[in-house]
CSV table of C-alpha atoms in Angstrom, one decimal:
chain,number,residue,atom,x,y,z
A,941,ASP,CA,130.0,65.3,140.9
A,942,ALA,CA,132.9,67.8,141.0
A,943,LYS,CA,135.6,66.7,143.2
A,944,THR,CA,136.4,68.9,146.3
A,945,THR,CA,139.5,69.3,148.3
A,946,GLN,CA,139.6,70.5,151.8
A,947,PRO,CA,142.4,70.8,154.3
A,948,PRO,CA,142.2,67.9,156.8
A,949,SER,CA,142.2,70.1,159.9
A,950,MET,CA,142.3,73.7,161.2
A,951,ASP,CA,142.4,75.4,164.5
A,952,CYS,CA,140.6,78.7,165.4
A,953,ALA,CA,140.5,80.8,168.5
A,954,GLU,CA,137.3,81.2,170.4
A,955,GLY,CA,135.6,84.4,169.3
A,956,ARG,CA,137.5,84.8,166.2
A,957,ALA,CA,136.3,84.1,162.7
A,958,ALA,CA,136.7,80.6,161.3
A,959,ASN,CA,137.4,80.6,157.5
A,960,LEU,CA,137.3,77.2,156.0
A,961,PRO,CA,138.4,76.8,152.4
A,962,CYS,CA,137.3,74.4,149.7
A,963,ASN,CA,138.7,73.9,146.3
A,964,HIS,CA,136.3,72.6,143.5
A,965,SER,CA,138.1,73.6,140.3
A,966,THR,CA,136.1,71.2,138.2
A,967,ILE,CA,132.7,72.5,139.2
A,968,SER,CA,130.2,72.9,136.3
A,969,GLY,CA,127.9,75.7,135.7
A,970,ASN,CA,124.8,74.3,137.4
A,971,GLU,CA,126.4,72.6,140.4
A,972,TYR,CA,125.7,74.0,143.7
A,973,VAL,CA,128.1,74.3,146.7
A,974,TYR,CA,126.8,72.8,150.0
A,975,TRP,CA,128.3,72.9,153.4
A,976,TYR,CA,127.4,70.5,156.3
A,977,ARG,CA,129.1,69.8,159.7
A,978,GLN,CA,129.1,66.9,162.0
A,979,ILE,CA,129.7,67.2,165.7
A,980,HIS,CA,131.3,64.2,167.2
A,981,SER,CA,129.3,61.2,165.9
A,982,GLN,CA,126.1,63.1,165.8
A,983,GLY,CA,124.1,63.3,162.4
A,984,PRO,CA,125.5,65.8,160.0
A,985,GLN,CA,123.8,69.3,160.1
A,986,TYR,CA,123.1,71.4,157.0
A,987,ILE,CA,124.7,74.7,157.3
A,988,ILE,CA,124.3,76.7,153.9
A,989,HIS,CA,124.4,76.4,150.2
A,990,GLY,CA,124.9,78.6,147.0
A,991,LEU,CA,125.4,78.7,143.3
A,992,LYS,CA,127.2,82.0,142.3
A,993,ASN,CA,126.4,84.7,144.9
A,994,ASN,CA,127.7,84.9,148.3
A,995,GLU,CA,125.1,83.7,150.9
A,996,THR,CA,124.6,84.3,154.6
A,997,ASN,CA,122.2,82.9,157.1
A,998,GLU,CA,122.1,82.7,160.9
A,999,MET,CA,124.8,80.2,161.1
A,1000,ALA,CA,127.5,81.2,158.6
A,1001,SER,CA,128.5,83.0,155.2
A,1002,LEU,CA,129.5,81.3,152.1
A,1003,ILE,CA,131.9,83.1,149.8
A,1004,ILE,CA,132.2,81.6,146.3
A,1005,THR,CA,135.0,83.1,144.1
A,1006,GLU,CA,133.8,84.7,140.7
A,1007,ASP,CA,135.2,81.7,138.6
A,1008,ARG,CA,133.3,79.3,141.2
A,1009,LYS,CA,136.6,77.2,141.6
A,1010,SER,CA,136.7,77.6,145.1
A,1011,SER,CA,134.7,78.8,148.2
A,1012,THR,CA,135.0,79.6,151.7
A,1013,LEU,CA,132.7,79.1,154.7
A,1014,ILE,CA,132.9,81.7,157.4
A,1015,LEU,CA,131.8,81.3,161.0
A,1016,PRO,CA,132.1,84.8,162.1
A,1017,HIS,CA,132.5,84.3,165.7
A,1018,ALA,CA,133.6,80.7,166.5
A,1019,THR,CA,132.6,79.1,169.8
A,1020,LEU,CA,133.7,75.8,171.4
A,1021,ARG,CA,130.5,74.2,170.1
A,1022,ASP,CA,131.5,74.8,166.6
A,1023,THR,CA,134.2,72.2,167.0
A,1024,ALA,CA,133.2,69.7,164.2
A,1025,VAL,CA,134.1,68.1,160.9
A,1026,TYR,CA,133.0,70.4,158.1
A,1027,TYR,CA,132.0,69.0,154.7
A,1028,CYS,CA,132.1,70.9,151.5
A,1029,ILE,CA,129.9,69.2,148.7
A,1030,VAL,CA,129.4,70.1,145.1
A,1031,LEU,CA,126.5,68.7,143.1
A,1032,PHE,CA,123.4,69.2,141.0
A,1033,PRO,CA,120.2,69.7,143.1
A,1034,GLY,CA,118.5,66.2,143.3
A,1035,GLN,CA,121.9,64.3,143.1
A,1036,ASN,CA,122.8,62.1,145.9
A,1037,PHE,CA,125.3,63.5,148.4
A,1038,VAL,CA,128.6,62.0,148.8
A,1039,PHE,CA,130.5,63.0,151.9
A,1040,GLY,CA,134.4,63.1,151.7
A,1041,PRO,CA,136.8,63.4,154.6
A,1042,GLY,CA,136.1,67.2,155.4
A,1043,THR,CA,138.0,69.5,157.6
A,1044,ARG,CA,138.2,68.9,161.2
A,1045,LEU,CA,137.9,72.4,162.9
A,1046,SER,CA,139.0,72.7,166.5
A,1047,VAL,CA,138.0,75.9,168.3
A,1048,LEU,CA,140.4,76.6,171.0
A,1049,PRO,CA,139.6,78.6,174.2
B,1307,GLU,CA,109.7,69.6,166.0
B,1308,ALA,CA,110.8,68.7,162.6
B,1309,GLN,CA,113.0,65.7,162.9
B,1310,VAL,CA,114.2,62.4,161.8
B,1311,THR,CA,114.1,59.6,164.3
B,1312,GLN,CA,116.1,56.5,164.3
B,1313,ASN,CA,115.7,53.5,166.6
B,1314,PRO,CA,117.6,52.0,168.3
B,1315,ARG,CA,120.4,54.4,169.2
B,1316,TYR,CA,122.7,51.4,170.3
B,1317,LEU,CA,122.5,47.8,169.3
B,1318,ILE,CA,124.7,44.8,169.8
B,1319,THR,CA,123.9,41.7,167.9
B,1320,VAL,CA,125.2,38.4,166.9
B,1321,THR,CA,126.3,37.3,163.6
B,1322,GLY,CA,123.3,36.0,161.3
B,1323,LYS,CA,120.5,37.5,163.5
B,1324,LYS,CA,118.2,39.5,161.4
B,1325,LEU,CA,117.6,43.0,162.6
B,1326,THR,CA,115.8,46.2,161.6
B,1327,VAL,CA,116.7,49.7,162.3
B,1328,THR,CA,113.9,52.1,162.0
B,1329,CYS,CA,113.7,55.5,160.5
B,1330,SER,CA,110.8,57.9,160.5
B,1331,GLN,CA,110.5,61.6,159.6
B,1332,ASN,CA,107.7,64.0,160.4
B,1333,MET,CA,108.3,66.5,157.5
B,1334,ASN,CA,106.4,64.9,154.7
B,1335,HIS,CA,109.7,64.6,152.7
B,1336,GLU,CA,109.8,62.7,149.6
B,1337,TYR,CA,113.5,61.7,149.7
B,1338,MET,CA,115.0,59.4,152.4
B,1339,SER,CA,118.5,57.8,152.5
B,1340,TRP,CA,120.7,55.6,154.7
B,1341,TYR,CA,124.4,56.1,155.2
B,1342,ARG,CA,127.0,54.3,157.2
B,1343,GLN,CA,130.1,56.0,158.6
B,1344,ASP,CA,133.4,54.1,159.4
B,1345,PRO,CA,136.6,55.6,160.6
B,1346,GLY,CA,138.7,56.8,157.7
B,1347,LEU,CA,136.0,56.1,155.2
B,1348,GLY,CA,133.6,59.1,155.7
B,1349,LEU,CA,129.8,58.9,155.1
B,1350,ARG,CA,128.9,56.2,152.5
B,1351,GLN,CA,125.3,55.8,151.1
B,1352,ILE,CA,123.7,52.4,151.4
B,1353,TYR,CA,120.2,52.9,149.8
B,1354,TYR,CA,117.9,55.8,149.1
B,1355,SER,CA,114.3,56.3,148.2
B,1356,MET,CA,112.9,59.1,146.0
B,1357,ASN,CA,109.2,58.4,147.1
B,1358,VAL,CA,106.9,55.7,148.3
B,1359,GLU,CA,107.6,52.4,146.6
B,1360,VAL,CA,110.8,53.8,144.9
B,1361,THR,CA,114.1,52.6,146.2
B,1362,ASP,CA,117.6,52.4,144.7
B,1363,LYS,CA,121.1,51.3,145.7
B,1364,GLY,CA,123.7,53.6,146.8
B,1365,ASP,CA,127.4,52.9,147.0
B,1366,VAL,CA,127.5,50.2,149.5
B,1367,PRO,CA,124.2,48.3,149.3
B,1368,GLU,CA,125.5,44.5,149.8
B,1369,GLY,CA,124.0,43.0,152.9
B,1370,TYR,CA,121.2,45.4,153.3
B,1371,LYS,CA,117.6,45.8,152.3
B,1372,VAL,CA,115.1,48.6,152.7
B,1373,SER,CA,111.5,49.3,152.0
B,1374,ARG,CA,109.4,52.3,151.5
B,1375,LYS,CA,105.7,51.4,152.0
B,1376,GLU,CA,104.8,54.8,153.7
B,1377,LYS,CA,106.1,58.3,153.1
B,1378,ARG,CA,107.4,58.7,156.6
B,1379,ASN,CA,109.2,55.4,157.3
B,1380,PHE,CA,112.3,53.9,155.7
B,1381,PRO,CA,113.6,50.8,157.6
B,1382,LEU,CA,117.0,49.4,157.1
B,1383,ILE,CA,117.1,45.6,157.2
B,1384,LEU,CA,119.9,43.4,157.8
B,1385,GLU,CA,118.9,39.9,156.9
B,1386,SER,CA,122.1,38.2,158.1
B,1387,PRO,CA,124.4,40.7,160.0
B,1388,SER,CA,128.2,40.2,159.8
B,1389,PRO,CA,130.9,41.7,161.8
B,1390,ASN,CA,131.9,44.0,158.7
B,1391,GLN,CA,128.6,45.6,159.1
B,1392,THR,CA,129.6,47.1,162.5
B,1393,SER,CA,129.3,50.9,161.9
B,1394,LEU,CA,127.5,54.0,162.8
B,1395,TYR,CA,124.3,54.3,160.7
B,1396,PHE,CA,122.5,57.6,159.8
B,1397,CYS,CA,119.1,58.1,158.1
B,1398,ALA,CA,118.4,61.3,156.3
B,1399,SER,CA,115.5,63.0,154.5
B,1400,SER,CA,114.9,65.9,152.3
B,1401,SER,CA,112.3,67.7,150.2
B,1402,GLY,CA,112.8,69.2,146.7
B,1403,GLY,CA,115.4,66.7,145.7
B,1404,GLY,CA,117.6,67.8,148.6
B,1405,PHE,CA,118.0,71.2,147.3
B,1406,ASN,CA,117.4,72.9,150.7
B,1407,GLY,CA,119.5,70.4,152.5
B,1408,TYR,CA,119.1,67.1,154.3
B,1409,THR,CA,117.9,66.6,157.8
B,1410,PHE,CA,119.9,63.6,159.5
B,1411,GLY,CA,118.7,61.5,162.4
B,1412,SER,CA,120.9,61.1,165.5
B,1413,GLY,CA,122.4,57.8,164.4
B,1414,THR,CA,122.4,54.1,165.3
B,1415,ARG,CA,125.7,52.6,166.6
B,1416,LEU,CA,125.6,48.9,165.6
B,1417,THR,CA,128.0,46.1,166.8
B,1418,VAL,CA,127.8,42.7,165.2
B,1419,VAL,CA,129.8,40.1,167.2
């Protein structure tokens, strides 16, 4: 699996966009970028995934750089309920997931 | 509602007393997996199953057993629990090899005294 690097923590003001970065400089051509989050000891929740193109769903947007060595998860209008640990994972489809320490996002009122 | 159901949510037991944590999914997923989560160590995979009667070890399988006799169920068995197995446990399932993401259960907090 490609190794990922995320900042340990970030703050974001409520109502503003939260931009969570992830570096994956050793990613290979067929590896996907997945994002999950975990809200205080609940089960992790799938957010979004992508290969090369930017992706958007009802929860978030995923921006992948052209060289694919980094990506950014964007929560367009963060709410207090988005406070969670966010995990960036890179792997081939079908590989087992390995969760690193992630980024602890605190949304502040 | 599509979900992964774990039971029990909380369990306190004594060293050496066999226990089973159940996991059931209603999405007809082929793949199921067990994780444990400990402070500072993140989520670590214990065992996984690609389909019925197919199981394999994850990163931390010692002290655990699993079985996959039916597609929907994937119980985690601790034959002789020890205090170092005190942890938060999650079951997860997916289809298509996990391509479209995993669905996780709500977790089981186990304390072994």
